[in-house]
PDB file of C-alpha atoms in Angstrom:
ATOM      1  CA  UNK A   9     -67.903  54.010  -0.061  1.00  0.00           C
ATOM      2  CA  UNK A  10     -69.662  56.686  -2.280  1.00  0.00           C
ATOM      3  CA  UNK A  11     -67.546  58.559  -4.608  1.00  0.00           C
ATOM      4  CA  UNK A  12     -66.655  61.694  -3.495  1.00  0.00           C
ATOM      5  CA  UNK A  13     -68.928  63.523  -5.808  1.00  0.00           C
ATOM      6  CA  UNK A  14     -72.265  62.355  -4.799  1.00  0.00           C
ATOM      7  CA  UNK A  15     -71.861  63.201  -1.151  1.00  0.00           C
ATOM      8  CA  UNK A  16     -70.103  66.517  -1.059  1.00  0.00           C
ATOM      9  CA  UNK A  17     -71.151  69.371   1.629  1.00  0.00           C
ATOM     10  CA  UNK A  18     -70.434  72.944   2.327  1.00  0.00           C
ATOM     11  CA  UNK A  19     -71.080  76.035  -0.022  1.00  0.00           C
ATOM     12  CA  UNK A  20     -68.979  77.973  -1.781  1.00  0.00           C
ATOM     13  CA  UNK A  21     -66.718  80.414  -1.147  1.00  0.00           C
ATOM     14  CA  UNK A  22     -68.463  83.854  -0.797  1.00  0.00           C
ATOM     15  CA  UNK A  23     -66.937  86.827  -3.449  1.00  0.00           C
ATOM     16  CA  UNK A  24     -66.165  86.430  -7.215  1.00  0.00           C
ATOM     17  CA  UNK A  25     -65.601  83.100  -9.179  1.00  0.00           C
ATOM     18  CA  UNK A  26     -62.364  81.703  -8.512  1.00  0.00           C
ATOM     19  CA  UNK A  27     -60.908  80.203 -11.245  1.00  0.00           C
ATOM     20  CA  UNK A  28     -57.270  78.161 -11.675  1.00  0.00           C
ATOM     21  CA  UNK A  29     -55.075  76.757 -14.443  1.00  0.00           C
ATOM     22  CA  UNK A  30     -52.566  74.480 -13.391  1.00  0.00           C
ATOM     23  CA  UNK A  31     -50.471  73.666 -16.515  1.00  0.00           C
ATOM     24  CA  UNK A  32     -47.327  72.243 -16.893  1.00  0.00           C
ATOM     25  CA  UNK A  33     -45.436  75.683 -18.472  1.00  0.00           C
ATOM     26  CA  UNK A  34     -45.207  78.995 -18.066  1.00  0.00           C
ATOM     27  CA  UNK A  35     -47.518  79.310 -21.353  1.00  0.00           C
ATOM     28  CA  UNK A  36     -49.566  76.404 -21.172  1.00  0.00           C
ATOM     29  CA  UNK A  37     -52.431  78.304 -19.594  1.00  0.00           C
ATOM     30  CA  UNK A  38     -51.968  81.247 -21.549  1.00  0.00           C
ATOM     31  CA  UNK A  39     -52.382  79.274 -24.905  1.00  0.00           C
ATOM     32  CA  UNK A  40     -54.911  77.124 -23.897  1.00  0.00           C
ATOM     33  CA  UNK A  41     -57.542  78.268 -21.277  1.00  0.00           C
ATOM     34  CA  UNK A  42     -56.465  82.496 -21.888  1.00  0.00           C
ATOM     35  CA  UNK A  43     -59.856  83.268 -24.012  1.00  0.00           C
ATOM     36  CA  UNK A  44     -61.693  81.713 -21.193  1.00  0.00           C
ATOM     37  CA  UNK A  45     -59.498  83.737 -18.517  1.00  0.00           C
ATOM     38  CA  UNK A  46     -59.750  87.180 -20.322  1.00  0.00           C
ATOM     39  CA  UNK A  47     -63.541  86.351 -20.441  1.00  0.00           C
ATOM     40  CA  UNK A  48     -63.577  85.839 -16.045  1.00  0.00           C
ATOM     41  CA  UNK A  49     -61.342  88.769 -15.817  1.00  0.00           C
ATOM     42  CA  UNK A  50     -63.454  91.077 -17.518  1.00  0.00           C
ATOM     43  CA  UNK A  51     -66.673  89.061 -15.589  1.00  0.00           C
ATOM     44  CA  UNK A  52     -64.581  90.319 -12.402  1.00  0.00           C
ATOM     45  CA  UNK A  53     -63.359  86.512 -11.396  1.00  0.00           C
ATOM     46  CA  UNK A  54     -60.345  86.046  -9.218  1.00  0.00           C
ATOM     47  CA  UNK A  55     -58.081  83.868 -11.995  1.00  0.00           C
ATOM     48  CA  UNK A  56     -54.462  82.718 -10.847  1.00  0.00           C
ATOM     49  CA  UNK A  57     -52.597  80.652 -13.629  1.00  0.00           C
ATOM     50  CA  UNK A  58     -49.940  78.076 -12.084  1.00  0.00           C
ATOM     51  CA  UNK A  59     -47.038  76.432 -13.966  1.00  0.00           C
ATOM     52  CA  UNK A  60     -45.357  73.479 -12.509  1.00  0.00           C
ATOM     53  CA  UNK A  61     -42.294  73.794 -14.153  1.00  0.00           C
ATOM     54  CA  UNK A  62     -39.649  76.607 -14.844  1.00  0.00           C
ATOM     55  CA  UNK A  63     -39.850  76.536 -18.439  1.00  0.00           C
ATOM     56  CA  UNK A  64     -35.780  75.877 -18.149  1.00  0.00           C
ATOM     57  CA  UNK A  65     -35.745  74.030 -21.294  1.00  0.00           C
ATOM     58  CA  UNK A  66     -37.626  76.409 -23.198  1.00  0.00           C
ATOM     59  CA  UNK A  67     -35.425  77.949 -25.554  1.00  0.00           C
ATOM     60  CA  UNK A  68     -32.798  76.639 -28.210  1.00  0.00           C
ATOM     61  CA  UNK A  69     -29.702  79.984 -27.437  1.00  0.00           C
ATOM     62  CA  UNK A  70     -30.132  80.889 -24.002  1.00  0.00           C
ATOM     63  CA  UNK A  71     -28.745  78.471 -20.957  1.00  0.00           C
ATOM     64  CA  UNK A  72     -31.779  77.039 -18.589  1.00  0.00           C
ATOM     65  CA  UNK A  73     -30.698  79.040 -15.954  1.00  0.00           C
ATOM     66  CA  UNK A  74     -31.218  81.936 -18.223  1.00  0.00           C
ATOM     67  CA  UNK A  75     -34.431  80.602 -19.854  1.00  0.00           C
ATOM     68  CA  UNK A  76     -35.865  79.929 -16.136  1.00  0.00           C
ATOM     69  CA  UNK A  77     -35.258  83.638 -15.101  1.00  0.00           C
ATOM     70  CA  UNK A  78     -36.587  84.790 -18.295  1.00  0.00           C
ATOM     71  CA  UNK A  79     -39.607  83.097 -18.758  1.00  0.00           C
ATOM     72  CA  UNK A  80     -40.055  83.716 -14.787  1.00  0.00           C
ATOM     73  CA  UNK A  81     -39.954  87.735 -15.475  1.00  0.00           C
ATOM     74  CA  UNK A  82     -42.465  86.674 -18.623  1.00  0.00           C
ATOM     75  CA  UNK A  83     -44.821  85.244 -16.181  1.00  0.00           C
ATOM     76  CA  UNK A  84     -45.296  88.404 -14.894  1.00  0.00           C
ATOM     77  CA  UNK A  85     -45.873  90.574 -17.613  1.00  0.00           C
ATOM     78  CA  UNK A  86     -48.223  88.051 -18.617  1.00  0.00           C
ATOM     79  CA  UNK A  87     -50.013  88.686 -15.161  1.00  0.00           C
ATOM     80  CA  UNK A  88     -50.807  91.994 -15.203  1.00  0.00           C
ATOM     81  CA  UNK A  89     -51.899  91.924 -18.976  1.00  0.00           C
ATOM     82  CA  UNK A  90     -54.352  89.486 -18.847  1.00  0.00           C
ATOM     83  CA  UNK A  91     -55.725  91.171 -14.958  1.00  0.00           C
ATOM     84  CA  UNK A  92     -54.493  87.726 -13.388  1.00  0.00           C
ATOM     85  CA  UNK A  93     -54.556  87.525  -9.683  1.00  0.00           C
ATOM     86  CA  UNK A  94     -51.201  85.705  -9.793  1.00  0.00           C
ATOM     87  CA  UNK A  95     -49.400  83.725 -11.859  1.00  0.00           C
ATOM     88  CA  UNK A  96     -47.199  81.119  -9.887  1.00  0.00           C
ATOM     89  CA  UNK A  97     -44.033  79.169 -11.205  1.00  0.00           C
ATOM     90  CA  UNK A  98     -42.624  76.283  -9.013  1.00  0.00           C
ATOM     91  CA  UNK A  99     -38.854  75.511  -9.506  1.00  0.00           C
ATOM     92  CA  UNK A 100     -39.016  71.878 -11.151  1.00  0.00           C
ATOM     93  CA  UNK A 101     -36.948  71.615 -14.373  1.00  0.00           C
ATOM     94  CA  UNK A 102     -38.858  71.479 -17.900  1.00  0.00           C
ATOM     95  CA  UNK A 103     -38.853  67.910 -19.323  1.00  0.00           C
ATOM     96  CA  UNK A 104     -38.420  66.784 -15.696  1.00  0.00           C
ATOM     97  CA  UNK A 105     -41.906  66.795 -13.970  1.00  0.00           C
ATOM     98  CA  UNK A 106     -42.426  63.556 -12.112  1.00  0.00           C
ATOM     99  CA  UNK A 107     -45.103  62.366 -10.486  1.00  0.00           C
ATOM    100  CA  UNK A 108     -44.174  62.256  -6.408  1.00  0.00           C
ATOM    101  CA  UNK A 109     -46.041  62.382  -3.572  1.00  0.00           C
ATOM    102  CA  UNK A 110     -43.565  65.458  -2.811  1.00  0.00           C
ATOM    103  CA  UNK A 111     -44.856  67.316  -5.914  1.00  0.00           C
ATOM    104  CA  UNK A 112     -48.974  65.942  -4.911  1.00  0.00           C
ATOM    105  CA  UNK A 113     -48.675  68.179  -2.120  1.00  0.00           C
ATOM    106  CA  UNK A 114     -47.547  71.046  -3.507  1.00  0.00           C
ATOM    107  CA  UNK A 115     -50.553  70.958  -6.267  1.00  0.00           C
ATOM    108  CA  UNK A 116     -52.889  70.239  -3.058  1.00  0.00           C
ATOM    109  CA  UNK A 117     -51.427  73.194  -1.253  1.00  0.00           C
ATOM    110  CA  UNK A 118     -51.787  75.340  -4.136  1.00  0.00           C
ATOM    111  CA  UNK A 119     -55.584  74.558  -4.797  1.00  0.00           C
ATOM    112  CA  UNK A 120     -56.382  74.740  -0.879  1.00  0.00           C
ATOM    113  CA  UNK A 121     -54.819  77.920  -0.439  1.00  0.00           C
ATOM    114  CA  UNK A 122     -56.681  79.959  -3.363  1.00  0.00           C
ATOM    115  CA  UNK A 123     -60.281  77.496  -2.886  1.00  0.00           C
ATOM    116  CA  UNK A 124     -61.173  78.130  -6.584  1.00  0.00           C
ATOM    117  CA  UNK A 125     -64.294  76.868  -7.832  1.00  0.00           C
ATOM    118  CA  UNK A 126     -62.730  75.238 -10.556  1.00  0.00           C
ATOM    119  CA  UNK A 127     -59.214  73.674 -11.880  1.00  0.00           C
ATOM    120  CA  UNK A 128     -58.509  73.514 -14.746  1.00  0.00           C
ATOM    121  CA  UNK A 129     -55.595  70.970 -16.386  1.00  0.00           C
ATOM    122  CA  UNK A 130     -54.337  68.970 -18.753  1.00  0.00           C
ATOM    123  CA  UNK A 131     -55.555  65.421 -20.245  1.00  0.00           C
ATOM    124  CA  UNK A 132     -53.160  62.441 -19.430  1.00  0.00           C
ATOM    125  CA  UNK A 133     -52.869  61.226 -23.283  1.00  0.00           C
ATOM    126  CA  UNK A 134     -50.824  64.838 -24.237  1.00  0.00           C
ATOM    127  CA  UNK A 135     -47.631  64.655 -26.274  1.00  0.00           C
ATOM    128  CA  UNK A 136     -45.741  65.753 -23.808  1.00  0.00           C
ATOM    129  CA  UNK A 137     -44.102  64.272 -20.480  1.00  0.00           C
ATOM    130  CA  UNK A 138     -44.485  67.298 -18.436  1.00  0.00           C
ATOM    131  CA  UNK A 139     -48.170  67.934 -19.448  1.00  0.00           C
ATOM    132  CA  UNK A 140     -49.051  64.094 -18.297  1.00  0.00           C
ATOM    133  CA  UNK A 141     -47.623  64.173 -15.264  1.00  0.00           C
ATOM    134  CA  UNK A 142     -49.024  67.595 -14.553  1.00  0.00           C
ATOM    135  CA  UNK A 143     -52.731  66.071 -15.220  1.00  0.00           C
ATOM    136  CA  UNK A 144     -51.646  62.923 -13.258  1.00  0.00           C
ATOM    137  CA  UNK A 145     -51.058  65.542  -9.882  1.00  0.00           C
ATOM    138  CA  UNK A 146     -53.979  67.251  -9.996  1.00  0.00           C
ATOM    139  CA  UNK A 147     -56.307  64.122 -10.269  1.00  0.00           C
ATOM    140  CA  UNK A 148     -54.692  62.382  -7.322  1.00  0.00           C
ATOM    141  CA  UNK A 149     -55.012  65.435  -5.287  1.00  0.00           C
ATOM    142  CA  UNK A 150     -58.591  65.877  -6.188  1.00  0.00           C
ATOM    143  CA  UNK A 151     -59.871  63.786  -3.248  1.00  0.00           C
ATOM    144  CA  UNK A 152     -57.548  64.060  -1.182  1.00  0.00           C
ATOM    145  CA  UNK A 153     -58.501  68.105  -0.825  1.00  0.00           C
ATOM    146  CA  UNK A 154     -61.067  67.451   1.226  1.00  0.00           C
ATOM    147  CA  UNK A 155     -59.272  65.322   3.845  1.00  0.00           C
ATOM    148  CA  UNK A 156     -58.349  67.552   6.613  1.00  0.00           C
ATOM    149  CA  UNK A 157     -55.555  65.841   8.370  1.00  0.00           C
ATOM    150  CA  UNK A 158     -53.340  65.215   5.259  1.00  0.00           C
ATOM    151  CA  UNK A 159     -51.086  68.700   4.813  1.00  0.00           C
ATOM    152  CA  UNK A 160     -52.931  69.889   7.427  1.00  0.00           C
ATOM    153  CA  UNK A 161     -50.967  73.212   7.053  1.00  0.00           C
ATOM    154  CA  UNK A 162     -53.474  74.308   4.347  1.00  0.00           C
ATOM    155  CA  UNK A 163     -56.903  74.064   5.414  1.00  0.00           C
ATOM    156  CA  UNK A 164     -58.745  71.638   3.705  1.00  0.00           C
ATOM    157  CA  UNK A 165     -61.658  72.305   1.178  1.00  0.00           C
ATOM    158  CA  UNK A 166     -64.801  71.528   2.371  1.00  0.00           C
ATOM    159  CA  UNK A 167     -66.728  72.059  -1.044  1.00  0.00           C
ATOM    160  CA  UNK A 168     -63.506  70.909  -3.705  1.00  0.00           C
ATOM    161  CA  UNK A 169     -63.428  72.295  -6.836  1.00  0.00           C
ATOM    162  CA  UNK A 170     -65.208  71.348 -10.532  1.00  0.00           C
ATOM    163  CA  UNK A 171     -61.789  69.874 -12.135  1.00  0.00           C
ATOM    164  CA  UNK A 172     -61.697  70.241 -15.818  1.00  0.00           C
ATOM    165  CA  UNK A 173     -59.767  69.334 -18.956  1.00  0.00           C
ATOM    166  CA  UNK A 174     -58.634  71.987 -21.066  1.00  0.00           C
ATOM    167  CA  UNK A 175     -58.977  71.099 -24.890  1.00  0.00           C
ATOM    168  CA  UNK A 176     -56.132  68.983 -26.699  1.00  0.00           C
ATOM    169  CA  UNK A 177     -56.141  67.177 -30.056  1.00  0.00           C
ATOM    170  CA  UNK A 178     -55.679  64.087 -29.556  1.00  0.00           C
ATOM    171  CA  UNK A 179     -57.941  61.002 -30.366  1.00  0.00           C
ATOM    172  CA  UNK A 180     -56.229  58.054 -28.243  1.00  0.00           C
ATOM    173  CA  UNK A 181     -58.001  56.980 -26.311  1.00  0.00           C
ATOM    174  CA  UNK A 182     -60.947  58.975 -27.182  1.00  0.00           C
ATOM    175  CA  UNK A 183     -61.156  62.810 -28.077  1.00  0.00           C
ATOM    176  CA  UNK A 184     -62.277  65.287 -25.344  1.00  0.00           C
ATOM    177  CA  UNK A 185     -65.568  65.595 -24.483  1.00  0.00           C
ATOM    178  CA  UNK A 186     -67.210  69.244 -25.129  1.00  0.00           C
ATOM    179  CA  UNK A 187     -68.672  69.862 -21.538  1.00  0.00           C
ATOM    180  CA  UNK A 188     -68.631  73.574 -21.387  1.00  0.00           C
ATOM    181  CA  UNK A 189     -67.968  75.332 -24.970  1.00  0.00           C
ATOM    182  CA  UNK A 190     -66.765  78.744 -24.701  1.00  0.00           C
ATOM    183  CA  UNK A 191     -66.834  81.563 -27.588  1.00  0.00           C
ATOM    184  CA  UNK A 192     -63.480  83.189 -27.268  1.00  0.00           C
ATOM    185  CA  UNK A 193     -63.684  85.500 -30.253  1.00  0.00           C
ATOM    186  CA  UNK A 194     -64.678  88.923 -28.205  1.00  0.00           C
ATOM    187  CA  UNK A 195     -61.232  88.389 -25.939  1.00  0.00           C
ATOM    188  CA  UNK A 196     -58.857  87.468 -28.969  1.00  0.00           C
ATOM    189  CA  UNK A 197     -57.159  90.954 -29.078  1.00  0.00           C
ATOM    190  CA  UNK A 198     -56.647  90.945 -25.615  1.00  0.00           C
ATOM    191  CA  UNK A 199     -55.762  87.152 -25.397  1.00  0.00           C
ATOM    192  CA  UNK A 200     -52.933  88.111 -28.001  1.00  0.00           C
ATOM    193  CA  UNK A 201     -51.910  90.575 -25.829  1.00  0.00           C
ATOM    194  CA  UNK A 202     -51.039  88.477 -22.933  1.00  0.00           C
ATOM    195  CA  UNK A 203     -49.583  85.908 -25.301  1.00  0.00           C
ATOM    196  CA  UNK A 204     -47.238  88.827 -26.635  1.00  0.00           C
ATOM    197  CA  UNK A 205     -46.049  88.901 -22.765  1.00  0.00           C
ATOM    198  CA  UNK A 206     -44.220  85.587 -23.323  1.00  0.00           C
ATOM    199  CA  UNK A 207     -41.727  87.428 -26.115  1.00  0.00           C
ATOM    200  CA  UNK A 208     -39.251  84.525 -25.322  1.00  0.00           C
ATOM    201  CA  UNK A 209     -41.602  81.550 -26.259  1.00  0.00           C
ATOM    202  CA  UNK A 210     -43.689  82.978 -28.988  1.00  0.00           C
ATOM    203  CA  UNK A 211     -40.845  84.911 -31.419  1.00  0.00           C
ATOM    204  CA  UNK A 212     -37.862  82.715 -30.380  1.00  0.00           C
ATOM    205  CA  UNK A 213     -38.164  79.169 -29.335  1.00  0.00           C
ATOM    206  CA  UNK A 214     -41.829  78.586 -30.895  1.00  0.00           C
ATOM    207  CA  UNK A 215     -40.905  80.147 -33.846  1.00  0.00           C
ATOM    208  CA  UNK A 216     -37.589  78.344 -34.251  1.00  0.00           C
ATOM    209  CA  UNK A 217     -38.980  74.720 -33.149  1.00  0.00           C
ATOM    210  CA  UNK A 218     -42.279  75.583 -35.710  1.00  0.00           C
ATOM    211  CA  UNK A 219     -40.257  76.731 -38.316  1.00  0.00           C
ATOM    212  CA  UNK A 220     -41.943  80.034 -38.682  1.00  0.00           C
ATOM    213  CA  UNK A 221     -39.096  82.537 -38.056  1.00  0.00           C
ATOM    214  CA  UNK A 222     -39.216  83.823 -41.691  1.00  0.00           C
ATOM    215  CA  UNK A 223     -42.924  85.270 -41.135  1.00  0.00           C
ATOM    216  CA  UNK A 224     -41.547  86.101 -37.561  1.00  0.00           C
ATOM    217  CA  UNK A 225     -38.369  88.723 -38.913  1.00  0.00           C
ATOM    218  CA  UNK A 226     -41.102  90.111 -41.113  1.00  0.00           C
ATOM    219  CA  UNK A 227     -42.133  91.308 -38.485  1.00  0.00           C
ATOM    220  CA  UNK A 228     -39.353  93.937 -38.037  1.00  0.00           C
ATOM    221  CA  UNK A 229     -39.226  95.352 -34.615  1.00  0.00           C
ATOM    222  CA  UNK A 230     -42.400  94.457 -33.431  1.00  0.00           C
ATOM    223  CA  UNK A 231     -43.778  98.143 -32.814  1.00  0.00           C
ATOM    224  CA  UNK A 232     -47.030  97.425 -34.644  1.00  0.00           C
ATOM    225  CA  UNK A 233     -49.202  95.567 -32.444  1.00  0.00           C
ATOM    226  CA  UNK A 234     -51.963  94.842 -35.502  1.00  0.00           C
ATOM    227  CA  UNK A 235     -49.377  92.850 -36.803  1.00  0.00           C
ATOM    228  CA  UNK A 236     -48.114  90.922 -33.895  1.00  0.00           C
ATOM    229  CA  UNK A 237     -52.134  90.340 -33.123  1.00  0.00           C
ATOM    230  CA  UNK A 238     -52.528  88.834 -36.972  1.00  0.00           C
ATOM    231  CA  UNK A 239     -49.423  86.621 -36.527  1.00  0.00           C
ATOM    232  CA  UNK A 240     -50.229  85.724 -33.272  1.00  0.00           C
ATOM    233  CA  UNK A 241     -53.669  84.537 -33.905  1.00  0.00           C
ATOM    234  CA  UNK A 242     -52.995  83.180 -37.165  1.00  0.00           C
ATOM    235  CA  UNK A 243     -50.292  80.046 -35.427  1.00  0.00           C
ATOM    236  CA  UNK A 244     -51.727  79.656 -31.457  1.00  0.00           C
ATOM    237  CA  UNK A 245     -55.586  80.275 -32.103  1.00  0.00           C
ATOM    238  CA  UNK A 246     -55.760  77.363 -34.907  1.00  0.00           C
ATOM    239  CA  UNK A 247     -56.579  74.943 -31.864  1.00  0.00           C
ATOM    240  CA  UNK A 248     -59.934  77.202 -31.159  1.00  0.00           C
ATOM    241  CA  UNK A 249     -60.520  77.174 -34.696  1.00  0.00           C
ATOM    242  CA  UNK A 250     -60.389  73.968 -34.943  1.00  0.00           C
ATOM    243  CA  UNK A 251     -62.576  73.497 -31.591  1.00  0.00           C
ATOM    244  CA  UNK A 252     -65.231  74.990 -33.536  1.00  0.00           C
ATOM    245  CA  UNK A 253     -65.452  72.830 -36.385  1.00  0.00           C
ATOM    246  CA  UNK A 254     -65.267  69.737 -34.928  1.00  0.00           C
ATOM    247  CA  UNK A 255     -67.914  70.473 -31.622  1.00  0.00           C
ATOM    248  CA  UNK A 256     -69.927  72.645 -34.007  1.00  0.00           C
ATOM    249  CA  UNK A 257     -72.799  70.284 -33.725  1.00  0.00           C
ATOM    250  CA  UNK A 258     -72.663  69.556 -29.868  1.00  0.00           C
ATOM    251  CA  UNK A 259     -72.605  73.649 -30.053  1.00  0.00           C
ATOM    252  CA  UNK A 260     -76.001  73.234 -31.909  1.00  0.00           C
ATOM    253  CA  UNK A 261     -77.327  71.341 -29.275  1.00  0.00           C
ATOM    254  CA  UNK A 262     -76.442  73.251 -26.481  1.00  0.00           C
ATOM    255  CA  UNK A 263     -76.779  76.524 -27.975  1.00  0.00           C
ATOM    256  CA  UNK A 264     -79.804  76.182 -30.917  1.00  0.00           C
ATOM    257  CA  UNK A 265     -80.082  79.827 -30.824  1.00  0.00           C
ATOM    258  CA  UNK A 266     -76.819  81.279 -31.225  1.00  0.00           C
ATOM    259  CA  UNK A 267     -74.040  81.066 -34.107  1.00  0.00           C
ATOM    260  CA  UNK A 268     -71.250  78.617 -33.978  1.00  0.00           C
ATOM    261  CA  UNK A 269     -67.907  80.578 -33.225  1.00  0.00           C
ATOM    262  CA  UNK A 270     -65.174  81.578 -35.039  1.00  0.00           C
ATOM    263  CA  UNK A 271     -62.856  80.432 -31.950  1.00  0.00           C
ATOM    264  CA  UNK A 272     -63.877  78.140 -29.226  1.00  0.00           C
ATOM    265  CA  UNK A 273     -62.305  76.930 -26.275  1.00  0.00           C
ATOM    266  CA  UNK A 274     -63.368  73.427 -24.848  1.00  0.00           C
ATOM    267  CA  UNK A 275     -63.108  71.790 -21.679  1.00  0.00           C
ATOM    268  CA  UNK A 276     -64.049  68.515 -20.141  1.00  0.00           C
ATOM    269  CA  UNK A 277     -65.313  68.021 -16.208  1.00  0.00           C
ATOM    270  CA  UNK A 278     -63.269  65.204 -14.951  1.00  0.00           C
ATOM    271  CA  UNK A 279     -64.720  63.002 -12.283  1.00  0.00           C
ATOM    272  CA  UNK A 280     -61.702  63.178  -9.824  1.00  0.00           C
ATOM    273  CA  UNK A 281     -63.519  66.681  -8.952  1.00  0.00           C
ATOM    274  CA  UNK A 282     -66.558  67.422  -7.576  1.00  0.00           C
ATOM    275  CA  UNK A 283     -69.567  67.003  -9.609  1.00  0.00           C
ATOM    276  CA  UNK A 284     -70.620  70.286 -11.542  1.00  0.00           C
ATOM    277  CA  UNK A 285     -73.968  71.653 -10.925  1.00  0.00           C
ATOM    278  CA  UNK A 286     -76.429  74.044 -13.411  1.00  0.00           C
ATOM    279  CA  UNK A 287     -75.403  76.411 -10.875  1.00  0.00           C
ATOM    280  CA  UNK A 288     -71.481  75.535 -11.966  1.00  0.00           C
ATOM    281  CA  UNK A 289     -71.979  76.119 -14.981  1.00  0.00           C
ATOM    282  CA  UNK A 290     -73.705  79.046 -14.952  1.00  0.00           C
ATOM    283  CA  UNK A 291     -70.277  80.691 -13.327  1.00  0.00           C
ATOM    284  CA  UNK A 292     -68.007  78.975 -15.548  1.00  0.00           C
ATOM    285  CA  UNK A 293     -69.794  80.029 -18.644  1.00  0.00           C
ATOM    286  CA  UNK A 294     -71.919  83.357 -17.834  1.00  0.00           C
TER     287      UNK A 294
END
């Protein structure tokens, strides 16, 4: 039979862009994809960030059961910062993801219920367990969310959604492909802002499992938000410095006119989606 992206019917959705991140923590998105969020939000793009897991493991003093309320309540702050439609945590343990058919439907029944335009999720060569499996769900729901008599509770997508790759460093098997190249430098303030949300993550575990909690107590109580911006940026927005270095020259290419960025977000379209269009594009990057 064809594959599912050359023969794909219906139009989209009417209304604003819908955009989703389906990562594996409750900070995954926010790390990763939040320049290119903050950029829809401010575009006026529905944007609902999803993480599979509670986060339970998350921190190196408080319990999981503790952890899992916190970074639940963390969530939500991070929410209404970054203008988020919703940010949804399911109840699976961190460092316990697994890929089930149980778990397939509940990433199809997320997707069909919001009918974004596009997904966004991880590669399936990341270091960690949760953020595999996570990519692993999402691609073997990508067909199937057109099929209207599996979990026929949630109606099924007649036009599915571009599914992307959000950036990661690794090289094995290959390094991600540029696709859609994104200058995040206008949102960074605000991006730090929602990252601030996740107080939990970014000036206790992070900073203890980095070994960066002597720059962190500098800090003193936190009132100055220049400061927590500056020491934000300078750990979690290496990875978009580093995007633009290395896809500065496919940035040439697509962009001849324009500056390379400061901070760049990259993503990849996987084929388990539906083929992007110049129309796609256009929504994802205008």
């Amino acid at each position: 039979s064809c594959p599912p992206s050359s023969r794909e019917y219906g139009s989209r959705r009417p209304g604003p862009t819908r955009l989703m991140v389906i990562g594996a923590h409750p900070d995954d998105a926010d790390i990763t994809c939040g320049g290119l969020a903050v950029k829809h939000v401010a575009a006026g793009s529905e944007v609902v960030f999803v993480s599979l897991t509670n986060g339970c493991m998350g921190h190196h003093k408080l319990s999981p059961e503790e952890t899992a309320r916190t970074r639940k309540a963390e969530t939500q702050e991070a929410k209404r910062r970054f203008g988020l439609k919703d940010y949804i945590v399911l109840d699976s343990n961190d460092c316990a993801l697994q890929v089930t058919y149980e778990n397939r439907i509940a990433v199809a029944k997320l997707i069909r219920e919001f009918q974004p335009d596009f997904v966004i999720t991880h590669r399936t060569c990341d270091y960690h367990v949760d953020h595999r499996a996570c990519g692993t769900l999402v691609m073997d729901a990508g067909y199937l969310l057109g099929v209207p008599h599996w979990v026929p509770e949630a109606p099924a997508q007649r036009l599915r959604p571009v599914i992307l790759y959000m950036h990661d460093p690794f090289t094995v098997p290959r390094e991600i492909r540029p696709d859609a190249m994104v200058d995040v430098g206008p949102y960074l303030d605000k991006w730090c802002d929602g990252l601030d949300a996740q107080q939990s993550q970014f000036y206790d575990w992070l900073a203890w499992d980095i070994g960066m909690e002597d720059e962190r107590d500098a800090l003193g109580d936190r009132s100055d938000k220049k400061k927590r911006n500056a020491y934000l940026c300078k750990y979690w927005a290496t990875a978009k410095i580093a995007n633009a270095k290395r896809f500065a020259d496919a940035w040439r290419r697509q962009y001849p006119d324009r500056p390379v960025p400061r901070y760049m977000e990259a993503y990849e379209v996987s084929e388990y989606g539906r083929a992007p269009t110049e129309e796609d594009f256009k929504l994802l990057l205008d």
